[in-house]
Amino acid sequence: MKNLIRIILGIMLLNVFSCEILDKEPESSFSAQGFYQTASDAQAGVYGIYDALQSTLYVNFSFWGEGRADAVATNHSGDPLALTQNNLNTTINSANWATLYQTISRANYAIKYIPTVFDGESEAGLQLTGQARALRALAYFYGVRVWGDLPLITEPYESVEQELFVEKADKEAVLDQIEADLIYAAENCRESFGGDRDRILFTQGSANALLTHVYMWRHKYELAIETANNVLENTTYSLVTINDWSRIFTSGYSNESIFEIGYNETQTNFLRVLYALGSDSHYFPSETFRNSFEEGDLRQDLIYDVTEEQPRKIWKFFGEGFNDESADPSENNIVLLRLADIMLLKAEAHNQLGEIDEALSLINTIRDRAGLPELNQADAESMYGSVEAAILHERSIELSYEGHRWFDLVRTGRAIEVMQPINGLNDEGNLVWPIHEDAINRNPNIEQNQFYR
């Protein structure tokens, strides 16, 4: 699989000059249409979006999805400390959306010009456009969950006649665009590429999985169940056994994986620095998280070092017993979407619709793999207060440190309840990030989010 990533990287490097131009302000001597001439150009343009996504999420998947939640603690300054203490400001790195909009910019060029390369309703053109729209949707979905209202840009910037200083759009308009992009992707992406590419390129399955997340964010539970069923019925995906659970993260490309960001020795991420250096990691397991395990949960030893004193090493992404204190970048893929995640979202949707038996069946499938006894409604209510709370607890353990916990708390309206005793969070306006001062200084039409003014 590393060879495939090298091939993709090679294609991107052959076109690096063109991709760099796409990210800059327009010049009269450049025509994006001139770049998109062949099917290979179109493919390279899409690979360029994946490349930008690698840079966007190599550390932010954790800062945005875990850094403000209850499962992490830190001894580090900068973003890790600011996020855990809820002391956000306009200079922290995670408040900067520049790389996110670079991803969106590359997607906008691809979406506009790929159709000009192919004749008619070509399957190749439709599926490449589908991938580009799915990638744009993923970028905007992070953006809307992190900042709320934000500029909605769907056309490439090619002319001085276009508005350069774009105002923020209402978050619901952004979510509408995300839905439209993912519905298109779910209809037009390929069902399968065959082999490992099904895990690192957008397919119909991964588009439906991401759409399930979007529907759950918007509390559209019936639609979430429909798209989740599309994923669960897809034979590309199946739960691995507990013996192979660690390999989801250490090796990547497992049967349970739906979409992961591919990295290698050239394109690296910060997984090791984020979690696996023990006392020198950005994050280590919080006391709240360590105390939340049920007795006999087979995942606990696979997630962090239970034998050491705090701060304990999170070795979930490198394997039990990992003991390499090097701060070198990581080559591991980052798994963004997997089957257990979608099953638990579906359980949550069923519970919201009063379909308790269906919800418990799904959560118990995940619990059974972890060596835990099944729950009935009375058990769930006795142990966690409600079936919904039991599902959220299961997500907090099963998906720990994968970039979901903060968004789960916000989506379910529990962020203030959970975090106020930990770091004083008490204002819904504080649930979003501040906009970085660079964006404010460059665009006079951008207003800072209300809480941070």
Short mmCIF file of C-alpha atoms in Angstrom, two decimals:
data_model
loop_
_atom_site.label_atom_id
_atom_site.label_comp_id
_atom_site.label_asym_id
_atom_site.label_seq_id
_atom_site.Cartn_x
_atom_site.Cartn_y
_atom_site.Cartn_z
CA MET A 1 0.00 0.00 0.00
CA LYS A 2 2.93 2.32 0.63
CA ASN A 3 3.72 1.95 -3.09
CA LEU A 4 0.26 3.23 -4.00
CA ILE A 5 0.73 6.30 -1.81
CA ARG A 6 4.15 6.88 -3.45
CA ILE A 7 2.54 6.70 -6.90
CA ILE A 8 -0.15 9.19 -5.87
CA LEU A 9 2.49 11.45 -4.34
CA GLY A 10 4.55 11.22 -7.51
CA ILE A 11 1.63 12.35 -9.64
CA MET A 12 1.06 15.27 -7.29
CA LEU A 13 4.71 16.26 -7.40
CA LEU A 14 4.68 16.23 -11.19
CA ASN A 15 1.91 18.78 -11.00
CA VAL A 16 3.10 20.70 -7.94
CA PHE A 17 3.72 23.90 -9.87
CA SER A 18 0.19 23.87 -11.24
CA CYS A 19 -1.28 23.07 -7.81
CA GLU A 20 0.62 25.92 -6.20
CA ILE A 21 -0.77 28.28 -8.82
CA LEU A 22 -4.29 27.11 -8.01
CA ASP A 23 -3.86 28.31 -4.43
CA LYS A 24 -2.76 31.82 -5.37
CA GLU A 25 -4.63 34.88 -6.48
CA PRO A 26 -5.47 34.88 -10.19
CA GLU A 27 -3.02 36.16 -12.74
CA SER A 28 -3.96 36.98 -16.30
CA SER A 29 -1.28 34.59 -17.61
CA PHE A 30 -2.77 31.51 -15.91
CA SER A 31 -5.81 29.52 -16.99
CA ALA A 32 -7.06 26.66 -14.82
CA GLN A 33 -8.82 25.38 -17.90
CA GLY A 34 -5.40 25.16 -19.49
CA PHE A 35 -4.26 22.87 -16.70
CA TYR A 36 -7.26 20.53 -16.92
CA GLN A 37 -6.65 19.05 -20.39
CA THR A 38 -6.56 15.27 -19.91
CA ALA A 39 -7.96 12.57 -17.66
CA SER A 40 -4.56 12.38 -15.98
CA ASP A 41 -4.73 16.11 -15.24
CA ALA A 42 -8.18 15.66 -13.71
CA GLN A 43 -6.95 12.78 -11.57
CA ALA A 44 -3.93 14.80 -10.46
CA GLY A 45 -6.19 17.70 -9.53
CA VAL A 46 -8.23 15.44 -7.24
CA TYR A 47 -5.10 13.96 -5.70
CA GLY A 48 -4.06 17.53 -4.99
CA ILE A 49 -7.17 17.91 -2.80
CA TYR A 50 -6.25 14.81 -0.80
CA ASP A 51 -2.76 16.28 -0.42
CA ALA A 52 -4.20 19.50 1.02
CA LEU A 53 -6.43 17.48 3.36
CA GLN A 54 -3.35 15.68 4.71
CA SER A 55 -1.85 19.03 5.68
CA THR A 56 -5.12 20.29 7.14
CA LEU A 57 -5.80 17.36 9.48
CA TYR A 58 -2.36 15.98 10.38
CA VAL A 59 -2.75 17.48 13.86
CA ASN A 60 -6.06 19.38 13.73
CA PHE A 61 -8.16 16.21 13.65
CA SER A 62 -7.14 15.86 17.31
CA PHE A 63 -7.07 19.54 18.30
CA TRP A 64 -10.56 20.05 16.86
CA GLY A 65 -12.11 16.73 17.81
CA GLU A 66 -10.46 15.88 21.15
CA GLY A 67 -8.58 18.87 22.56
CA ARG A 68 -11.57 20.54 24.24
CA ALA A 69 -13.19 17.33 25.53
CA ASP A 70 -12.93 15.34 28.75
CA ALA A 71 -10.73 12.39 27.70
CA VAL A 72 -7.44 14.29 27.45
CA ALA A 73 -5.06 16.02 29.85
CA THR A 74 -1.82 17.81 29.02
CA ASN A 75 1.41 19.23 30.40
CA HIS A 76 2.13 21.17 27.20
CA SER A 77 1.67 24.85 26.49
CA GLY A 78 0.26 26.30 23.27
CA ASP A 79 -2.84 24.75 21.73
CA PRO A 80 -2.97 21.67 24.00
CA LEU A 81 -3.14 23.77 27.17
CA ALA A 82 -5.38 26.47 25.69
CA LEU A 83 -7.90 23.88 24.52
CA THR A 84 -8.01 21.75 27.67
CA GLN A 85 -8.33 24.83 29.88
CA ASN A 86 -10.89 26.45 27.56
CA ASN A 87 -8.64 29.46 27.21
CA LEU A 88 -8.94 29.94 23.45
CA ASN A 89 -7.58 33.05 21.76
CA THR A 90 -7.10 34.41 18.25
CA THR A 91 -3.45 33.32 17.94
CA ILE A 92 -3.66 29.58 18.64
CA ASN A 93 -2.85 27.42 15.61
CA SER A 94 -6.15 25.53 15.68
CA ALA A 95 -8.05 28.81 15.19
CA ASN A 96 -6.47 29.24 11.75
CA TRP A 97 -8.59 28.06 8.81
CA ALA A 98 -5.98 28.79 6.09
CA THR A 99 -5.20 25.15 5.22
CA LEU A 100 -8.89 24.28 5.34
CA TYR A 101 -9.61 26.87 2.66
CA GLN A 102 -6.64 25.67 0.63
CA THR A 103 -8.37 22.29 0.51
CA ILE A 104 -11.64 23.96 -0.47
CA SER A 105 -9.92 26.06 -3.14
CA ARG A 106 -8.40 23.01 -4.82
CA ALA A 107 -11.77 21.26 -4.69
CA ASN A 108 -13.50 24.24 -6.29
CA TYR A 109 -11.11 24.20 -9.23
CA ALA A 110 -11.56 20.48 -9.71
CA ILE A 111 -15.35 20.66 -9.49
CA LYS A 112 -15.48 23.41 -12.12
CA TYR A 113 -12.98 22.06 -14.63
CA ILE A 114 -13.15 18.25 -14.46
CA PRO A 115 -16.41 18.23 -16.49
CA THR A 116 -14.62 20.10 -19.29
CA VAL A 117 -12.15 17.23 -19.68
CA PHE A 118 -14.71 14.49 -20.29
CA ASP A 119 -17.41 14.13 -22.92
CA GLY A 120 -20.97 14.05 -21.65
CA GLU A 121 -21.90 12.09 -18.53
CA SER A 122 -18.64 10.17 -18.39
CA GLU A 123 -18.36 7.80 -15.43
CA ALA A 124 -14.75 8.84 -14.95
CA GLY A 125 -15.65 12.51 -14.82
CA LEU A 126 -18.64 11.98 -12.54
CA GLN A 127 -16.70 9.90 -10.02
CA LEU A 128 -13.78 12.35 -9.94
CA THR A 129 -16.19 15.23 -9.41
CA GLY A 130 -17.88 13.13 -6.74
CA GLN A 131 -14.59 12.72 -4.89
CA ALA A 132 -13.88 16.45 -5.15
CA ARG A 133 -17.31 17.34 -3.79
CA ALA A 134 -16.97 14.83 -0.94
CA LEU A 135 -13.60 16.33 0.00
CA ARG A 136 -15.04 19.85 -0.10
CA ALA A 137 -17.91 18.68 2.08
CA LEU A 138 -15.51 17.14 4.59
CA ALA A 139 -13.53 20.38 4.80
CA TYR A 140 -16.63 22.51 5.25
CA PHE A 141 -18.05 20.06 7.82
CA TYR A 142 -14.98 20.56 9.97
CA GLY A 143 -15.24 24.30 9.40
CA VAL A 144 -18.88 24.64 10.39
CA ARG A 145 -18.41 22.53 13.53
CA VAL A 146 -15.32 24.48 14.60
CA TRP A 147 -16.32 28.08 13.74
CA GLY A 148 -20.07 27.99 13.09
CA ASP A 149 -20.82 30.67 10.48
CA LEU A 150 -17.98 30.96 7.96
CA PRO A 151 -17.40 32.06 4.34
CA LEU A 152 -19.07 29.73 1.85
CA ILE A 153 -16.99 29.72 -1.34
CA THR A 154 -17.99 27.28 -4.09
CA GLU A 155 -16.31 28.84 -7.13
CA PRO A 156 -12.57 29.17 -7.83
CA TYR A 157 -11.16 32.65 -7.59
CA GLU A 158 -10.04 33.47 -11.13
CA SER A 159 -10.82 37.11 -11.77
CA VAL A 160 -10.34 40.46 -10.10
CA GLU A 161 -14.02 40.99 -10.87
CA GLN A 162 -14.90 38.45 -8.16
CA GLU A 163 -15.44 39.44 -4.55
CA LEU A 164 -12.19 38.87 -2.70
CA PHE A 165 -13.43 39.72 0.79
CA VAL A 166 -16.21 37.18 1.29
CA GLU A 167 -18.49 37.57 4.31
CA LYS A 168 -19.46 34.73 6.60
CA ALA A 169 -22.47 32.66 5.58
CA ASP A 170 -25.00 31.28 8.02
CA LYS A 171 -23.93 27.85 9.22
CA GLU A 172 -27.19 26.31 8.01
CA ALA A 173 -26.46 27.45 4.45
CA VAL A 174 -23.03 25.85 4.74
CA LEU A 175 -24.60 22.62 5.99
CA ASP A 176 -27.07 22.69 3.09
CA GLN A 177 -24.12 22.83 0.68
CA ILE A 178 -22.39 20.00 2.53
CA GLU A 179 -25.49 17.84 2.21
CA ALA A 180 -25.82 18.60 -1.51
CA ASP A 181 -22.16 17.75 -2.14
CA LEU A 182 -22.40 14.46 -0.25
CA ILE A 183 -25.67 13.39 -1.89
CA TYR A 184 -23.95 13.96 -5.24
CA ALA A 185 -20.90 12.01 -4.07
CA ALA A 186 -22.98 9.12 -2.75
CA GLU A 187 -24.63 8.84 -6.16
CA ASN A 188 -21.60 9.37 -8.40
CA CYS A 189 -18.47 8.13 -6.62
CA ARG A 190 -17.40 4.60 -7.45
CA GLU A 191 -18.80 1.77 -5.39
CA SER A 192 -15.29 0.36 -5.13
CA PHE A 193 -11.80 0.88 -6.50
CA GLY A 194 -10.70 -2.53 -5.30
CA GLY A 195 -8.19 -3.19 -2.53
CA ASP A 196 -6.72 -0.61 -0.23
CA ARG A 197 -7.81 2.35 -2.35
CA ASP A 198 -11.34 1.83 -0.99
CA ARG A 199 -10.06 3.12 2.36
CA ILE A 200 -8.16 6.26 1.26
CA LEU A 201 -10.29 7.50 -1.67
CA PHE A 202 -13.91 8.57 -1.39
CA THR A 203 -16.41 5.95 -2.52
CA GLN A 204 -20.18 5.76 -2.29
CA GLY A 205 -19.76 4.02 1.07
CA SER A 206 -17.56 6.69 2.63
CA ALA A 207 -19.79 9.46 1.23
CA ASN A 208 -22.80 7.81 2.91
CA ALA A 209 -20.83 7.46 6.16
CA LEU A 210 -19.94 11.14 6.21
CA LEU A 211 -23.51 12.04 5.26
CA THR A 212 -24.66 10.04 8.30
CA HIS A 213 -22.49 12.29 10.48
CA VAL A 214 -23.98 15.39 8.86
CA TYR A 215 -27.55 14.19 9.32
CA MET A 216 -26.85 13.41 12.97
CA TRP A 217 -25.33 16.87 13.47
CA ARG A 218 -28.57 18.34 12.07
CA HIS A 219 -30.78 15.90 14.04
CA LYS A 220 -32.24 14.41 10.87
CA TYR A 221 -32.54 10.98 12.41
CA GLU A 222 -34.62 9.18 9.78
CA LEU A 223 -32.19 10.24 7.04
CA ALA A 224 -29.23 9.26 9.22
CA ILE A 225 -30.66 5.75 9.61
CA GLU A 226 -31.14 5.52 5.84
CA THR A 227 -27.56 6.47 4.99
CA ALA A 228 -26.19 4.36 7.85
CA ASN A 229 -28.07 1.37 6.44
CA ASN A 230 -26.38 2.00 3.09
CA VAL A 231 -23.05 1.65 4.90
CA LEU A 232 -23.99 -1.38 7.00
CA GLU A 233 -25.32 -3.20 3.92
CA ASN A 234 -22.09 -2.54 2.00
CA THR A 235 -20.05 -5.75 1.96
CA THR A 236 -16.82 -3.72 1.75
CA TYR A 237 -17.09 -3.10 5.50
CA SER A 238 -17.20 -5.49 8.45
CA LEU A 239 -16.25 -5.37 12.12
CA VAL A 240 -12.86 -6.87 12.93
CA THR A 241 -12.37 -9.11 15.96
CA ILE A 242 -10.92 -7.73 19.19
CA ASN A 243 -7.67 -9.53 18.32
CA ASP A 244 -7.38 -7.34 15.22
CA TRP A 245 -8.79 -4.16 16.76
CA SER A 246 -5.40 -2.48 17.19
CA ARG A 247 -4.54 -3.16 13.55
CA ILE A 248 -7.31 -0.77 12.50
CA PHE A 249 -4.88 1.97 13.57
CA THR A 250 -1.40 0.44 13.55
CA SER A 251 -1.58 -1.00 10.02
CA GLY A 252 -4.57 0.75 8.46
CA TYR A 253 -6.73 -0.48 5.57
CA SER A 254 -8.75 -2.86 7.77
CA ASN A 255 -12.15 -4.24 6.80
CA GLU A 256 -13.68 -1.96 9.43
CA SER A 257 -12.17 1.19 7.95
CA ILE A 258 -14.41 3.37 5.79
CA PHE A 259 -12.20 6.40 5.15
CA GLU A 260 -8.71 7.21 6.35
CA ILE A 261 -6.14 9.80 5.37
CA GLY A 262 -3.09 8.11 3.88
CA TYR A 263 0.38 9.06 5.09
CA ASN A 264 3.88 7.71 4.45
CA GLU A 265 7.51 8.58 5.13
CA THR A 266 7.16 11.73 3.01
CA GLN A 267 3.65 12.85 3.93
CA THR A 268 3.61 12.51 7.74
CA ASN A 269 1.43 13.47 10.70
CA PHE A 270 1.74 14.17 14.42
CA LEU A 271 0.14 11.04 15.89
CA ARG A 272 3.28 10.14 17.83
CA VAL A 273 3.71 13.64 19.26
CA LEU A 274 0.00 13.94 19.98
CA TYR A 275 -0.35 10.74 21.97
CA ALA A 276 2.55 8.32 22.18
CA LEU A 277 5.47 10.04 23.94
CA GLY A 278 4.17 9.55 27.45
CA SER A 279 5.14 12.53 29.61
CA ASP A 280 6.15 14.54 26.55
CA SER A 281 3.01 13.92 24.46
CA HIS A 282 0.59 16.70 23.71
CA TYR A 283 -2.08 14.59 25.41
CA PHE A 284 -2.39 11.72 27.87
CA PRO A 285 -5.53 10.05 29.28
CA SER A 286 -7.44 12.18 31.74
CA GLU A 287 -8.53 10.80 35.09
CA THR A 288 -12.13 11.10 33.93
CA PHE A 289 -11.41 8.87 30.95
CA ARG A 290 -9.39 6.31 32.92
CA ASN A 291 -12.15 5.97 35.48
CA SER A 292 -14.88 5.54 32.87
CA PHE A 293 -14.07 1.95 31.85
CA GLU A 294 -16.29 -0.91 32.87
CA GLU A 295 -14.50 -3.80 34.51
CA GLY A 296 -13.37 -6.36 31.96
CA ASP A 297 -13.32 -4.03 28.94
CA LEU A 298 -10.77 -5.64 26.62
CA ARG A 299 -10.04 -2.31 24.92
CA GLN A 300 -8.51 -0.59 27.93
CA ASP A 301 -5.09 -2.23 27.66
CA LEU A 302 -5.13 -1.59 23.91
CA ILE A 303 -5.76 2.14 24.28
CA TYR A 304 -3.20 3.28 26.86
CA ASP A 305 -0.47 2.02 29.17
CA VAL A 306 -2.31 0.95 32.32
CA THR A 307 0.91 -0.05 34.13
CA GLU A 308 2.64 3.34 34.29
CA GLU A 309 1.99 6.26 36.57
CA GLN A 310 0.33 9.30 35.08
CA PRO A 311 1.01 10.70 32.52
CA ARG A 312 0.35 7.45 30.71
CA LYS A 313 1.19 6.81 27.07
CA ILE A 314 -1.70 6.49 24.60
CA TRP A 315 -0.53 3.64 22.38
CA LYS A 316 -3.81 2.93 20.60
CA PHE A 317 -2.36 4.05 17.26
CA PHE A 318 0.95 2.18 17.60
CA GLY A 319 0.11 -1.01 19.45
CA GLU A 320 0.15 -2.29 23.02
CA GLY A 321 3.62 -2.05 24.52
CA PHE A 322 4.78 0.73 22.17
CA ASN A 323 7.83 2.29 23.78
CA ASP A 324 9.53 4.50 21.20
CA GLU A 325 10.14 7.91 22.75
CA SER A 326 11.26 9.46 19.47
CA ALA A 327 9.38 12.60 18.48
CA ASP A 328 9.77 11.77 14.78
CA PRO A 329 6.66 12.32 12.65
CA SER A 330 4.32 9.38 12.17
CA GLU A 331 3.56 7.51 8.96
CA ASN A 332 0.37 5.90 10.28
CA ASN A 333 -2.85 6.66 8.48
CA ILE A 334 -5.47 8.65 10.38
CA VAL A 335 -8.78 6.76 10.43
CA LEU A 336 -11.60 9.29 10.17
CA LEU A 337 -14.59 7.01 9.55
CA ARG A 338 -15.12 3.37 10.46
CA LEU A 339 -17.98 0.93 10.79
CA ALA A 340 -18.27 0.94 14.61
CA ASP A 341 -18.65 4.72 14.47
CA ILE A 342 -21.55 4.52 12.01
CA MET A 343 -23.22 1.69 13.95
CA LEU A 344 -23.19 3.76 17.13
CA LEU A 345 -24.53 6.83 15.31
CA LYS A 346 -27.32 4.66 13.97
CA ALA A 347 -28.00 3.42 17.49
CA GLU A 348 -28.24 7.04 18.64
CA ALA A 349 -30.68 7.87 15.84
CA HIS A 350 -32.91 4.88 16.67
CA ASN A 351 -32.93 5.89 20.32
CA GLN A 352 -33.96 9.46 19.41
CA LEU A 353 -36.90 8.00 17.49
CA GLY A 354 -37.94 5.80 20.43
CA GLU A 355 -36.70 2.62 18.76
CA ILE A 356 -34.91 1.35 21.85
CA ASP A 357 -34.54 -2.30 20.86
CA GLU A 358 -32.80 -1.40 17.61
CA ALA A 359 -30.49 0.98 19.46
CA LEU A 360 -29.54 -1.61 22.09
CA SER A 361 -28.90 -4.28 19.48
CA LEU A 362 -26.29 -2.09 17.81
CA ILE A 363 -24.56 -0.98 20.98
CA ASN A 364 -24.47 -4.55 22.26
CA THR A 365 -22.72 -5.71 19.10
CA ILE A 366 -19.87 -3.32 19.92
CA ARG A 367 -19.92 -4.21 23.62
CA ASP A 368 -19.80 -7.93 22.85
CA ARG A 369 -16.59 -7.46 20.86
CA ALA A 370 -15.08 -5.63 23.84
CA GLY A 371 -15.89 -8.53 26.16
CA LEU A 372 -18.69 -6.68 27.97
CA PRO A 373 -22.14 -8.03 28.88
CA GLU A 374 -25.16 -6.93 26.91
CA LEU A 375 -27.27 -4.04 28.17
CA ASN A 376 -31.02 -3.89 28.32
CA GLN A 377 -32.89 -0.63 28.82
CA ALA A 378 -32.95 -0.98 32.60
CA ASP A 379 -29.21 -1.69 32.68
CA ALA A 380 -28.44 1.35 30.52
CA GLU A 381 -30.57 3.63 32.64
CA SER A 382 -29.18 2.24 35.90
CA MET A 383 -25.52 2.48 34.84
CA TYR A 384 -25.54 5.66 32.74
CA GLY A 385 -28.85 7.41 33.35
CA SER A 386 -30.32 6.83 29.90
CA VAL A 387 -29.87 4.80 26.75
CA GLU A 388 -28.52 7.91 25.01
CA ALA A 389 -25.87 8.37 27.69
CA ALA A 390 -24.92 4.69 27.40
CA ILE A 391 -24.42 5.10 23.64
CA LEU A 392 -22.32 8.24 24.13
CA HIS A 393 -20.22 6.45 26.73
CA GLU A 394 -19.66 3.60 24.31
CA ARG A 395 -18.55 6.07 21.66
CA SER A 396 -16.18 7.71 24.13
CA ILE A 397 -14.37 4.40 24.69
CA GLU A 398 -14.61 2.75 21.27
CA LEU A 399 -13.67 5.90 19.33
CA SER A 400 -11.33 7.40 21.92
CA TYR A 401 -8.77 9.89 20.58
CA GLU A 402 -9.97 9.43 16.98
CA GLY A 403 -11.34 12.97 16.78
CA HIS A 404 -15.00 12.53 17.72
CA ARG A 405 -15.51 13.22 21.43
CA TRP A 406 -15.81 17.04 21.37
CA PHE A 407 -18.17 16.96 18.40
CA ASP A 408 -20.27 14.28 20.13
CA LEU A 409 -20.63 16.48 23.21
CA VAL A 410 -21.62 19.53 21.14
CA ARG A 411 -23.97 17.59 18.86
CA THR A 412 -25.89 16.11 21.79
CA GLY A 413 -26.01 19.34 23.79
CA ARG A 414 -23.87 17.93 26.60
CA ALA A 415 -20.67 19.96 26.20
CA ILE A 416 -21.39 22.48 28.96
CA GLU A 417 -22.77 19.83 31.33
CA VAL A 418 -19.65 17.67 30.93
CA MET A 419 -16.96 20.34 30.65
CA GLN A 420 -18.09 23.04 33.10
CA PRO A 421 -16.82 21.12 36.15
CA ILE A 422 -13.51 20.51 34.35
CA ASN A 423 -12.65 23.87 32.79
CA GLY A 424 -15.52 26.25 33.46
CA LEU A 425 -17.22 26.14 30.05
CA ASN A 426 -20.57 27.82 30.60
CA ASP A 427 -21.55 29.79 27.48
CA GLU A 428 -22.90 28.33 24.23
CA GLY A 429 -21.10 31.09 22.34
CA ASN A 430 -17.88 29.53 23.60
CA LEU A 431 -18.59 26.23 21.85
CA VAL A 432 -17.05 27.54 18.62
CA TRP A 433 -13.45 28.60 18.12
CA PRO A 434 -12.30 32.20 17.64
CA ILE A 435 -11.32 33.16 14.11
CA HIS A 436 -7.56 33.55 13.84
CA GLU A 437 -6.28 37.12 13.78
CA ASP A 438 -4.66 36.54 10.37
CA ALA A 439 -8.07 35.94 8.77
CA ILE A 440 -9.55 38.99 10.51
CA ASN A 441 -6.66 41.20 9.40
CA ARG A 442 -6.81 40.03 5.79
CA ASN A 443 -10.57 40.27 5.31
CA PRO A 444 -12.33 43.43 6.53
CA ASN A 445 -15.72 41.75 5.99
CA ILE A 446 -15.05 39.00 8.53
CA GLU A 447 -16.44 39.64 12.00
CA GLN A 448 -14.96 37.82 14.98
CA ASN A 449 -17.27 35.25 16.60
CA GLN A 450 -19.35 37.04 19.22
CA PHE A 451 -17.92 35.37 22.32
CA TYR A 452 -14.36 36.40 21.42
CA ARG A 453 -14.96 40.08 20.55
#
